[in-house]
């Protein structure tokens, strides 16, 4: 191969998987992957716009390629994803970085080959932002990069319009993939040797196909072979007793649930348009824990939503205390142009949000640490993912998503092993290899 690509990905797992689809397109065009932009003939930025800092990261890194592009004029720079799906942002990007060759939106990913060919023919910047979702394309074969895990999209888009969130504007309305195509894909992945399947969607439990989401999950869990099944993300309003039942009855489905709560204050939840109260959330978690007592619940939390008072924030701290999340992603509210919350009065001053997030992180970490301590002396099953050269240890995860490290000489990637936990440090565990499973 004499043509190389380099992809830079920002944001969520959906984007990570979409970068695998971009890699699939580029490899079919004869490009091979390379580690650094300096060696690449094409550099693709797959962007995110969920918060301002994700945008700024992308702008910073695109800016850093200016010199390289001046020295290597035939190198192609393409920028796609959620950020450029917004026409105003795409135009702004074109103005600020005129040396970017291709700008495309989330709905145009499948046309990347044509866009590159057009750029090779024409001198001017190719900009293609389609504002309708189009049909789901099944013909892009991803070039997977996260063995032993394989990401599998089951639905795209979001209809929820949480008032702070830009996703429904850049990912369009909900579209579900055909259930049989999903099941066939998982069956082939398991046959190829993937040991963990993660079903992806902005709101997986509003999946609408021939099967409901719990039935789809159960069919997939019924596929022969040893593998773990995960799914994300679930919306609390759609998290049903039927799903709890399917999780409880199928050992391949990990006892682990990512259930973003966002806030513990009912006033804030209402203003966020989340359509549940903190009591509803606690009831659902209690029902889950009743059936699956050791189920790890993880979450997303936002502080500094417009109008959030000290009392509202204290309600969030109280909820964190009651649930005892295995871990949580914590965010400072970021104002997104075009969303309902961007127009709300009483935007919270930055210093107030900063103080709140520090307290929240401390509260979350204290719970995570306490939970980790309960692992000491226990033997847990780890799926080996990677070698951590710095620490000279192998790294894997247990079904709850906790990282487990152990010393080992040989390459164990993709194997299930049992380790006896000797130390717990924050969210990660260290142990001794007991046996391979
Ligand atoms: N500001 C801060 N956090 C946000 N999220 C989504 N939109 C925003 C925003 N405008 C968070 C939510 C969501 C996660 C993926 O990102 O917590 O669950
Ligand atoms: Fe955004 Fe809410 Fe949809 Fe999640 S459910 S993607 S937070 S609008």
Short mmCIF file of C-alpha atoms and ligand atoms in Angstrom, two decimals:
data_model
loop_
_atom_site.label_atom_id
_atom_site.label_comp_id
_atom_site.label_asym_id
_atom_site.label_seq_id
_atom_site.Cartn_x
_atom_site.Cartn_y
_atom_site.Cartn_z
CA UNK A 1 0.00 0.00 0.00
CA UNK A 2 1.29 3.44 -0.74
CA UNK A 3 -1.65 5.61 0.33
CA UNK A 4 -2.36 6.23 4.02
CA UNK A 5 -5.20 7.60 6.16
CA UNK A 6 -5.29 8.95 9.67
CA UNK A 7 -8.59 9.42 11.52
CA UNK A 8 -9.06 11.64 14.58
CA UNK A 9 -12.25 10.87 16.53
CA UNK A 10 -14.01 13.01 19.14
CA UNK A 11 -17.06 12.18 21.25
CA UNK A 12 -19.14 9.13 22.01
CA UNK A 13 -19.01 5.43 21.07
CA UNK A 14 -21.33 6.16 18.16
CA UNK A 15 -18.58 8.32 16.69
CA UNK A 16 -15.92 5.72 17.47
CA UNK A 17 -17.95 3.20 15.50
CA UNK A 18 -18.61 5.66 12.69
CA UNK A 19 -14.86 6.18 12.41
CA UNK A 20 -14.62 2.41 11.91
CA UNK A 21 -17.07 2.84 9.01
CA UNK A 22 -14.94 5.67 7.61
CA UNK A 23 -11.88 3.40 7.92
CA UNK A 24 -13.84 0.70 6.04
CA UNK A 25 -14.55 3.10 3.15
CA UNK A 26 -10.94 4.31 3.01
CA UNK A 27 -9.48 0.83 3.10
CA UNK A 28 -11.76 -0.21 0.22
CA UNK A 29 -10.35 2.77 -1.69
CA UNK A 30 -6.85 1.37 -1.18
CA UNK A 31 -5.71 3.45 1.80
CA UNK A 32 -3.98 1.89 4.83
CA UNK A 33 -4.07 3.29 8.34
CA UNK A 34 -1.15 5.27 9.80
CA UNK A 35 -0.42 6.56 13.28
CA UNK A 36 0.35 10.24 12.61
CA UNK A 37 -1.06 12.90 10.25
CA UNK A 38 2.46 13.64 8.93
CA UNK A 39 2.45 10.27 7.12
CA UNK A 40 -1.13 10.49 5.85
CA UNK A 41 -2.49 11.25 2.38
CA UNK A 42 -5.88 11.87 3.92
CA UNK A 43 -6.69 13.03 7.44
CA UNK A 44 -10.31 12.76 8.59
CA UNK A 45 -11.64 14.55 11.67
CA UNK A 46 -14.81 12.94 12.98
CA UNK A 47 -16.18 15.70 15.21
CA UNK A 48 -18.50 16.08 18.19
CA UNK A 49 -20.48 19.13 19.32
CA UNK A 50 -22.18 17.93 22.49
CA UNK A 51 -20.24 20.46 24.59
CA UNK A 52 -18.18 23.51 23.70
CA UNK A 53 -14.89 21.91 24.74
CA UNK A 54 -15.39 19.04 22.25
CA UNK A 55 -15.74 21.66 19.50
CA UNK A 56 -12.70 23.58 20.68
CA UNK A 57 -10.55 20.46 20.68
CA UNK A 58 -11.42 19.83 17.05
CA UNK A 59 -10.77 23.44 16.01
CA UNK A 60 -7.40 23.34 17.81
CA UNK A 61 -6.27 20.16 16.06
CA UNK A 62 -7.52 21.23 12.63
CA UNK A 63 -5.63 24.50 13.13
CA UNK A 64 -2.44 22.58 13.90
CA UNK A 65 -2.51 21.00 10.42
CA UNK A 66 -2.19 24.37 8.64
CA UNK A 67 1.62 24.18 8.35
CA UNK A 68 1.59 20.53 7.31
CA UNK A 69 -0.98 21.25 4.60
CA UNK A 70 1.09 24.19 3.33
CA UNK A 71 4.09 21.86 2.97
CA UNK A 72 2.07 18.99 1.49
CA UNK A 73 -0.63 20.55 -0.68
CA UNK A 74 -1.80 17.20 -2.07
CA UNK A 75 -2.74 15.92 1.40
CA UNK A 76 -6.55 15.85 1.81
CA UNK A 77 -8.14 17.14 5.03
CA UNK A 78 -11.76 16.10 5.57
CA UNK A 79 -13.94 17.22 8.50
CA UNK A 80 -17.22 15.46 9.22
CA UNK A 81 -19.58 14.47 12.02
CA UNK A 82 -21.89 16.27 14.42
CA UNK A 83 -20.13 19.64 14.41
CA UNK A 84 -20.23 20.06 10.64
CA UNK A 85 -23.82 18.77 10.38
CA UNK A 86 -24.81 22.30 11.52
CA UNK A 87 -24.68 24.50 8.43
CA UNK A 88 -23.59 27.63 10.35
CA UNK A 89 -20.69 25.71 11.94
CA UNK A 90 -19.70 24.20 8.59
CA UNK A 91 -19.60 27.68 7.00
CA UNK A 92 -17.64 29.04 9.91
CA UNK A 93 -15.16 26.17 9.64
CA UNK A 94 -14.73 26.83 5.91
CA UNK A 95 -14.00 30.50 6.62
CA UNK A 96 -11.59 29.86 9.50
CA UNK A 97 -9.75 26.94 7.90
CA UNK A 98 -9.91 27.49 4.10
CA UNK A 99 -7.33 24.71 3.61
CA UNK A 100 -9.85 22.04 4.70
CA UNK A 101 -10.72 20.12 1.49
CA UNK A 102 -13.94 18.29 2.39
CA UNK A 103 -16.67 19.19 4.87
CA UNK A 104 -19.47 16.66 5.34
CA UNK A 105 -22.36 16.06 7.76
CA UNK A 106 -23.47 13.02 9.77
CA UNK A 107 -25.89 11.93 7.03
CA UNK A 108 -23.18 12.06 4.33
CA UNK A 109 -20.68 9.64 5.79
CA UNK A 110 -21.72 6.91 3.38
CA UNK A 111 -20.84 9.22 0.45
CA UNK A 112 -17.28 9.82 1.60
CA UNK A 113 -15.78 7.89 -1.33
CA UNK A 114 -17.64 10.09 -3.86
CA UNK A 115 -16.66 13.23 -1.94
CA UNK A 116 -12.97 12.27 -2.03
CA UNK A 117 -13.16 11.45 -5.75
CA UNK A 118 -14.84 14.82 -6.38
CA UNK A 119 -12.09 16.61 -4.46
CA UNK A 120 -9.41 14.81 -6.47
CA UNK A 121 -11.11 16.08 -9.69
CA UNK A 122 -12.00 19.61 -8.57
CA UNK A 123 -9.83 22.29 -7.00
CA UNK A 124 -12.41 23.87 -4.67
CA UNK A 125 -13.57 22.75 -1.21
CA UNK A 126 -16.26 20.07 -1.33
CA UNK A 127 -19.05 20.81 1.15
CA UNK A 128 -21.94 18.37 1.51
CA UNK A 129 -24.39 18.68 4.36
CA UNK A 130 -27.63 16.83 3.78
CA UNK A 131 -30.44 17.94 6.08
CA UNK A 132 -32.56 14.78 5.86
CA UNK A 133 -31.52 11.48 7.35
CA UNK A 134 -32.00 9.26 4.28
CA UNK A 135 -32.33 5.49 4.50
CA UNK A 136 -30.17 3.36 6.75
CA UNK A 137 -27.20 2.13 4.70
CA UNK A 138 -26.23 -1.49 5.26
CA UNK A 139 -23.42 -1.61 2.71
CA UNK A 140 -20.62 0.10 4.66
CA UNK A 141 -18.42 -2.58 6.16
CA UNK A 142 -16.66 -1.16 9.22
CA UNK A 143 -12.98 -1.81 9.75
CA UNK A 144 -13.19 -2.74 13.42
CA UNK A 145 -10.52 -1.42 15.77
CA UNK A 146 -11.79 -2.35 19.23
CA UNK A 147 -11.36 -6.14 19.42
CA UNK A 148 -12.45 -8.02 21.58
CA UNK A 149 -15.41 -5.64 21.60
CA UNK A 150 -17.55 -5.00 18.54
CA UNK A 151 -19.91 -2.02 18.34
CA UNK A 152 -23.22 -2.71 16.62
CA UNK A 153 -25.63 0.12 15.78
CA UNK A 154 -29.23 -0.80 16.34
CA UNK A 155 -30.80 2.63 15.94
CA UNK A 156 -29.84 6.13 14.92
CA UNK A 157 -31.09 9.57 15.94
CA UNK A 158 -33.14 10.83 18.85
CA UNK A 159 -36.70 12.13 19.29
CA UNK A 160 -36.41 13.20 22.91
CA UNK A 161 -35.31 16.81 22.60
CA UNK A 162 -33.89 17.16 26.09
CA UNK A 163 -33.72 20.93 26.30
CA UNK A 164 -29.91 21.14 26.68
CA UNK A 165 -29.02 18.65 23.96
CA UNK A 166 -27.91 19.25 20.37
CA UNK A 167 -28.06 15.56 19.37
CA UNK A 168 -31.61 15.54 17.90
CA UNK A 169 -30.59 18.45 15.64
CA UNK A 170 -27.43 16.81 14.29
CA UNK A 171 -28.46 13.15 14.27
CA UNK A 172 -32.07 13.53 13.08
CA UNK A 173 -35.13 11.52 14.05
CA UNK A 174 -35.04 7.96 15.37
CA UNK A 175 -34.55 5.22 12.78
CA UNK A 176 -34.22 1.57 13.81
CA UNK A 177 -32.24 -1.04 11.91
CA UNK A 178 -33.90 -4.20 10.73
CA UNK A 179 -33.84 -6.76 13.59
CA UNK A 180 -32.77 -9.67 11.36
CA UNK A 181 -29.83 -7.67 9.97
CA UNK A 182 -28.71 -6.86 13.51
CA UNK A 183 -28.99 -10.50 14.62
CA UNK A 184 -27.10 -11.71 11.52
CA UNK A 185 -24.35 -9.15 12.14
CA UNK A 186 -23.93 -10.25 15.77
CA UNK A 187 -23.93 -13.93 14.76
CA UNK A 188 -21.09 -13.30 12.26
CA UNK A 189 -19.13 -11.22 14.79
CA UNK A 190 -19.33 -13.97 17.41
CA UNK A 191 -18.28 -16.52 14.77
CA UNK A 192 -15.32 -14.26 13.88
CA UNK A 193 -14.23 -14.37 17.53
CA UNK A 194 -15.52 -11.12 19.05
CA UNK A 195 -16.10 -11.65 22.77
CA UNK A 196 -18.12 -8.59 23.62
CA UNK A 197 -20.95 -7.06 21.64
CA UNK A 198 -22.14 -3.55 22.51
CA UNK A 199 -25.44 -2.49 20.95
CA UNK A 200 -25.43 1.22 20.23
CA UNK A 201 -28.10 3.86 19.89
CA UNK A 202 -28.84 7.31 21.28
CA UNK A 203 -31.79 5.75 23.08
CA UNK A 204 -31.62 1.98 22.60
CA UNK A 205 -34.77 1.18 24.49
CA UNK A 206 -36.95 3.12 22.10
CA UNK A 207 -35.81 0.69 19.38
CA UNK A 208 -38.74 -0.07 17.07
CA UNK A 209 -38.37 -2.98 14.70
CA UNK A 210 -40.00 -6.38 14.18
CA UNK A 211 -39.05 -6.96 17.84
CA UNK A 212 -39.16 -4.70 20.89
CA UNK A 213 -35.76 -3.85 22.38
CA UNK A 214 -35.98 -6.44 25.20
CA UNK A 215 -36.98 -9.18 22.71
CA UNK A 216 -34.15 -8.18 20.37
CA UNK A 217 -31.72 -8.35 23.28
CA UNK A 218 -33.01 -11.77 24.25
CA UNK A 219 -32.67 -13.13 20.71
CA UNK A 220 -29.09 -11.87 20.54
CA UNK A 221 -28.31 -13.34 23.97
CA UNK A 222 -29.54 -16.67 22.58
CA UNK A 223 -26.77 -16.80 19.95
CA UNK A 224 -24.35 -19.69 20.63
CA UNK A 225 -20.83 -19.01 21.90
CA UNK A 226 -19.24 -17.34 24.90
CA UNK A 227 -19.58 -13.57 24.66
CA UNK A 228 -20.77 -10.61 26.70
CA UNK A 229 -23.65 -8.42 25.62
CA UNK A 230 -23.89 -4.74 26.52
CA UNK A 231 -26.08 -1.90 25.30
CA UNK A 232 -26.10 1.86 25.53
CA UNK A 233 -27.60 4.38 26.07
CA UNK A 234 -30.93 3.83 27.84
CA UNK A 235 -33.38 6.60 28.71
CA UNK A 236 -34.95 6.21 32.18
CA UNK A 237 -38.46 6.99 30.87
CA UNK A 238 -38.30 3.93 28.57
CA UNK A 239 -36.53 1.59 30.96
CA UNK A 240 -39.17 -1.12 31.44
CA UNK A 241 -39.84 -4.09 33.76
CA UNK A 242 -39.69 -6.27 30.62
CA UNK A 243 -36.08 -5.17 30.04
CA UNK A 244 -35.16 -5.89 33.68
CA UNK A 245 -36.67 -9.34 33.28
CA UNK A 246 -34.67 -10.07 30.12
CA UNK A 247 -31.46 -8.83 31.78
CA UNK A 248 -32.09 -11.02 34.82
CA UNK A 249 -32.81 -14.18 32.79
CA UNK A 250 -29.92 -14.01 30.31
CA UNK A 251 -26.43 -14.50 31.75
CA UNK A 252 -24.72 -13.18 28.61
CA UNK A 253 -26.25 -9.74 29.22
CA UNK A 254 -23.85 -7.94 31.55
CA UNK A 255 -25.12 -6.93 34.96
CA UNK A 256 -24.36 -3.37 34.13
CA UNK A 257 -26.60 -0.51 33.08
CA UNK A 258 -25.79 3.00 31.91
CA UNK A 259 -28.85 5.05 32.86
CA UNK A 260 -28.24 8.81 32.60
CA UNK A 261 -30.19 10.68 35.27
CA UNK A 262 -28.73 14.17 34.56
CA UNK A 263 -30.07 15.76 37.77
CA UNK A 264 -31.66 14.87 41.10
CA UNK A 265 -33.93 17.93 41.15
CA UNK A 266 -37.47 17.56 39.84
CA UNK A 267 -37.62 21.23 38.82
CA UNK A 268 -34.41 20.86 36.78
CA UNK A 269 -35.52 17.52 35.28
CA UNK A 270 -38.75 19.20 34.16
CA UNK A 271 -36.88 22.12 32.61
CA UNK A 272 -34.56 19.60 30.93
CA UNK A 273 -37.65 17.89 29.42
CA UNK A 274 -36.51 14.52 30.78
CA UNK A 275 -40.08 13.32 31.49
CA UNK A 276 -39.37 11.55 34.81
CA UNK A 277 -38.93 12.64 38.42
CA UNK A 278 -36.11 11.67 40.75
CA UNK A 279 -38.60 9.37 42.55
CA UNK A 280 -39.42 7.63 39.22
CA UNK A 281 -35.71 7.11 38.64
CA UNK A 282 -35.09 5.74 42.12
CA UNK A 283 -38.06 3.36 41.73
CA UNK A 284 -36.65 1.98 38.48
CA UNK A 285 -33.20 1.47 39.98
CA UNK A 286 -34.77 -0.23 43.02
CA UNK A 287 -36.76 -2.59 40.74
CA UNK A 288 -33.57 -3.41 38.84
CA UNK A 289 -31.57 -4.07 42.01
CA UNK A 290 -34.35 -6.21 43.43
CA UNK A 291 -34.04 -8.62 40.47
CA UNK A 292 -30.27 -8.20 39.94
CA UNK A 293 -28.76 -7.13 43.27
CA UNK A 294 -25.19 -6.82 41.98
CA UNK A 295 -26.13 -4.82 38.86
CA UNK A 296 -23.75 -1.88 38.43
CA UNK A 297 -25.58 1.32 37.55
CA UNK A 298 -23.62 4.12 35.90
CA UNK A 299 -24.92 7.52 34.89
CA UNK A 300 -24.40 10.97 33.37
CA UNK A 301 -24.88 14.12 35.47
CA UNK A 302 -25.02 17.77 34.46
CA UNK A 303 -24.42 20.69 36.84
CA UNK A 304 -25.16 24.33 36.18
CA UNK A 305 -28.26 23.84 34.02
CA UNK A 306 -30.04 27.24 33.65
CA UNK A 307 -31.90 28.10 36.86
CA UNK A 308 -30.22 25.36 38.94
CA UNK A 309 -30.26 26.59 42.57
CA UNK A 310 -28.17 25.38 45.51
CA UNK A 311 -31.19 23.31 46.63
CA UNK A 312 -31.47 21.72 43.18
CA UNK A 313 -27.80 20.85 43.29
CA UNK A 314 -28.17 19.39 46.78
CA UNK A 315 -30.95 17.16 45.39
CA UNK A 316 -28.42 15.84 42.86
CA UNK A 317 -25.92 15.10 45.65
CA UNK A 318 -28.68 13.34 47.62
CA UNK A 319 -29.59 11.19 44.61
CA UNK A 320 -25.94 10.23 44.06
CA UNK A 321 -25.80 9.19 47.69
CA UNK A 322 -29.00 7.10 47.45
CA UNK A 323 -28.16 5.27 44.23
CA UNK A 324 -24.45 4.62 44.83
CA UNK A 325 -23.45 4.74 41.17
CA UNK A 326 -20.63 2.40 40.17
CA UNK A 327 -19.29 5.38 38.22
CA UNK A 328 -20.62 8.55 36.65
CA UNK A 329 -19.71 10.96 33.89
CA UNK A 330 -20.08 14.48 35.25
CA UNK A 331 -20.46 17.52 33.03
CA UNK A 332 -20.78 21.27 33.39
CA UNK A 333 -23.76 22.45 31.36
CA UNK A 334 -22.63 23.84 28.02
CA UNK A 335 -24.90 26.25 26.18
CA UNK A 336 -25.67 24.89 22.70
CA UNK A 337 -27.01 27.35 20.14
CA UNK A 338 -30.37 26.20 18.75
CA UNK A 339 -31.47 24.19 21.80
CA UNK A 340 -34.36 25.27 24.06
CA UNK A 341 -32.13 25.71 27.12
CA UNK A 342 -29.85 28.16 25.30
CA UNK A 343 -32.69 30.70 25.42
CA UNK A 344 -33.55 30.12 29.09
CA UNK A 345 -32.98 32.90 31.64
CA UNK A 346 -30.76 32.44 34.72
CA UNK A 347 -27.77 30.85 33.04
CA UNK A 348 -25.56 29.77 35.97
CA UNK A 349 -22.26 31.68 36.37
CA UNK A 350 -19.17 29.67 35.49
CA UNK A 351 -17.60 29.89 38.96
CA UNK A 352 -20.78 28.48 40.57
CA UNK A 353 -20.83 25.55 38.11
CA UNK A 354 -17.13 24.90 38.69
CA UNK A 355 -17.56 24.75 42.46
CA UNK A 356 -20.55 22.42 42.04
CA UNK A 357 -18.80 20.03 39.70
CA UNK A 358 -15.87 19.68 42.11
CA UNK A 359 -18.24 18.73 44.92
CA UNK A 360 -20.12 16.34 42.66
CA UNK A 361 -16.95 14.62 41.43
CA UNK A 362 -15.86 14.13 45.07
CA UNK A 363 -19.24 12.63 45.99
CA UNK A 364 -19.25 10.28 42.97
CA UNK A 365 -15.64 9.20 43.56
CA UNK A 366 -16.24 8.47 47.24
CA UNK A 367 -19.03 6.04 46.28
CA UNK A 368 -16.99 4.47 43.48
CA UNK A 369 -14.01 3.95 45.80
CA UNK A 370 -16.17 2.43 48.55
CA UNK A 371 -17.72 0.02 46.03
CA UNK A 372 -14.29 -0.94 44.68
CA UNK A 373 -13.13 -1.87 48.18
CA UNK A 374 -15.88 -4.50 48.38
CA UNK A 375 -14.11 -6.39 45.56
CA UNK A 376 -10.98 -7.13 47.60
CA UNK A 377 -10.61 -10.87 48.16
CA UNK A 378 -13.21 -11.72 45.50
CA UNK A 379 -12.48 -13.62 42.28
CA UNK A 380 -13.87 -11.89 39.20
CA UNK A 381 -14.02 -12.81 35.54
CA UNK A 382 -12.15 -10.38 33.31
CA UNK A 383 -12.24 -10.10 29.54
CA UNK A 384 -8.67 -9.15 28.54
CA UNK A 385 -8.48 -6.08 26.34
CA UNK A 386 -4.99 -4.69 26.28
CA UNK A 387 -1.48 -4.69 27.69
CA UNK A 388 -0.60 -1.62 29.76
CA UNK A 389 3.10 -1.30 28.99
CA UNK A 390 3.64 1.52 31.49
CA UNK A 391 2.51 -0.62 34.40
CA UNK A 392 3.65 -3.91 32.86
CA UNK A 393 0.17 -5.30 33.48
CA UNK A 394 -2.61 -6.81 31.44
CA UNK A 395 -5.90 -4.88 31.46
CA UNK A 396 -9.42 -6.22 31.13
CA UNK A 397 -12.90 -5.48 32.38
CA UNK A 398 -15.36 -7.36 34.52
CA UNK A 399 -19.01 -7.53 33.52
CA UNK A 400 -19.70 -4.38 35.56
CA UNK A 401 -17.25 -2.44 33.42
CA UNK A 402 -14.60 -2.17 36.15
CA UNK A 403 -11.01 -2.31 34.93
CA UNK A 404 -9.00 -5.21 36.32
CA UNK A 405 -5.19 -5.41 36.04
CA UNK A 406 -2.95 -8.44 36.50
CA UNK A 407 0.62 -9.46 35.76
CA UNK A 408 1.02 -11.81 32.81
CA UNK A 409 3.78 -12.58 30.33
CA UNK A 410 1.82 -13.56 27.24
CA UNK A 411 -0.75 -11.86 25.02
CA UNK A 412 -4.15 -12.52 26.56
CA UNK A 413 -6.28 -10.17 24.42
CA UNK A 414 -9.74 -11.63 23.87
CA UNK A 415 -9.48 -14.24 26.63
CA UNK A 416 -11.68 -14.58 29.69
CA UNK A 417 -9.66 -15.06 32.88
CA UNK A 418 -10.42 -15.18 36.58
CA UNK A 419 -8.42 -12.87 38.79
CA UNK A 420 -8.41 -12.66 42.58
CA UNK A 421 -8.58 -9.02 43.61
CA UNK A 422 -5.81 -7.87 45.92
CA UNK A 423 -6.03 -4.06 45.57
CA UNK A 424 -8.70 -1.55 44.67
CA UNK A 425 -7.78 1.90 43.52
CA UNK A 426 -10.62 4.28 42.55
CA UNK A 427 -12.49 2.56 39.75
CA UNK A 428 -9.76 0.07 38.89
CA UNK A 429 -8.88 -3.24 40.51
CA UNK A 430 -5.63 -5.21 40.62
CA UNK A 431 -5.46 -8.94 41.12
CA UNK A 432 -3.64 -12.20 40.59
CA UNK A 433 -4.37 -14.53 37.73
CA UNK A 434 -6.25 -17.56 39.04
CA UNK A 435 -7.15 -19.34 35.82
CA UNK A 436 -8.16 -18.84 32.20
CA UNK A 437 -11.83 -19.61 31.67
N1 LIG B 1 -23.99 20.35 28.32
C1 LIG B 1 -23.42 19.46 29.16
N2 LIG B 1 -23.60 18.13 29.06
C2 LIG B 1 -24.37 17.69 28.04
N3 LIG B 1 -24.74 16.43 27.67
C3 LIG B 1 -25.53 16.53 26.59
N4 LIG B 1 -25.69 17.80 26.24
C4 LIG B 1 -24.98 18.55 27.13
C5 LIG B 1 -24.78 19.94 27.30
N5 LIG B 1 -25.33 20.84 26.49
C6 LIG B 1 -24.34 15.24 28.42
C7 LIG B 1 -25.54 14.49 28.97
C8 LIG B 1 -25.59 13.26 28.09
C9 LIG B 1 -24.14 13.05 27.77
C10 LIG B 1 -23.87 12.19 26.59
O1 LIG B 1 -23.66 14.36 27.55
O2 LIG B 1 -25.24 14.13 30.31
O3 LIG B 1 -26.18 12.15 28.74
FE1 LIG B 2 -29.65 14.15 23.91
FE2 LIG B 2 -31.72 13.56 25.50
FE3 LIG B 2 -31.52 12.41 23.06
FE4 LIG B 2 -29.81 11.71 25.01
S1 LIG B 2 -32.05 11.38 25.03
S2 LIG B 2 -29.30 12.19 22.86
S3 LIG B 2 -29.54 13.64 26.12
S4 LIG B 2 -31.84 14.60 23.49
#
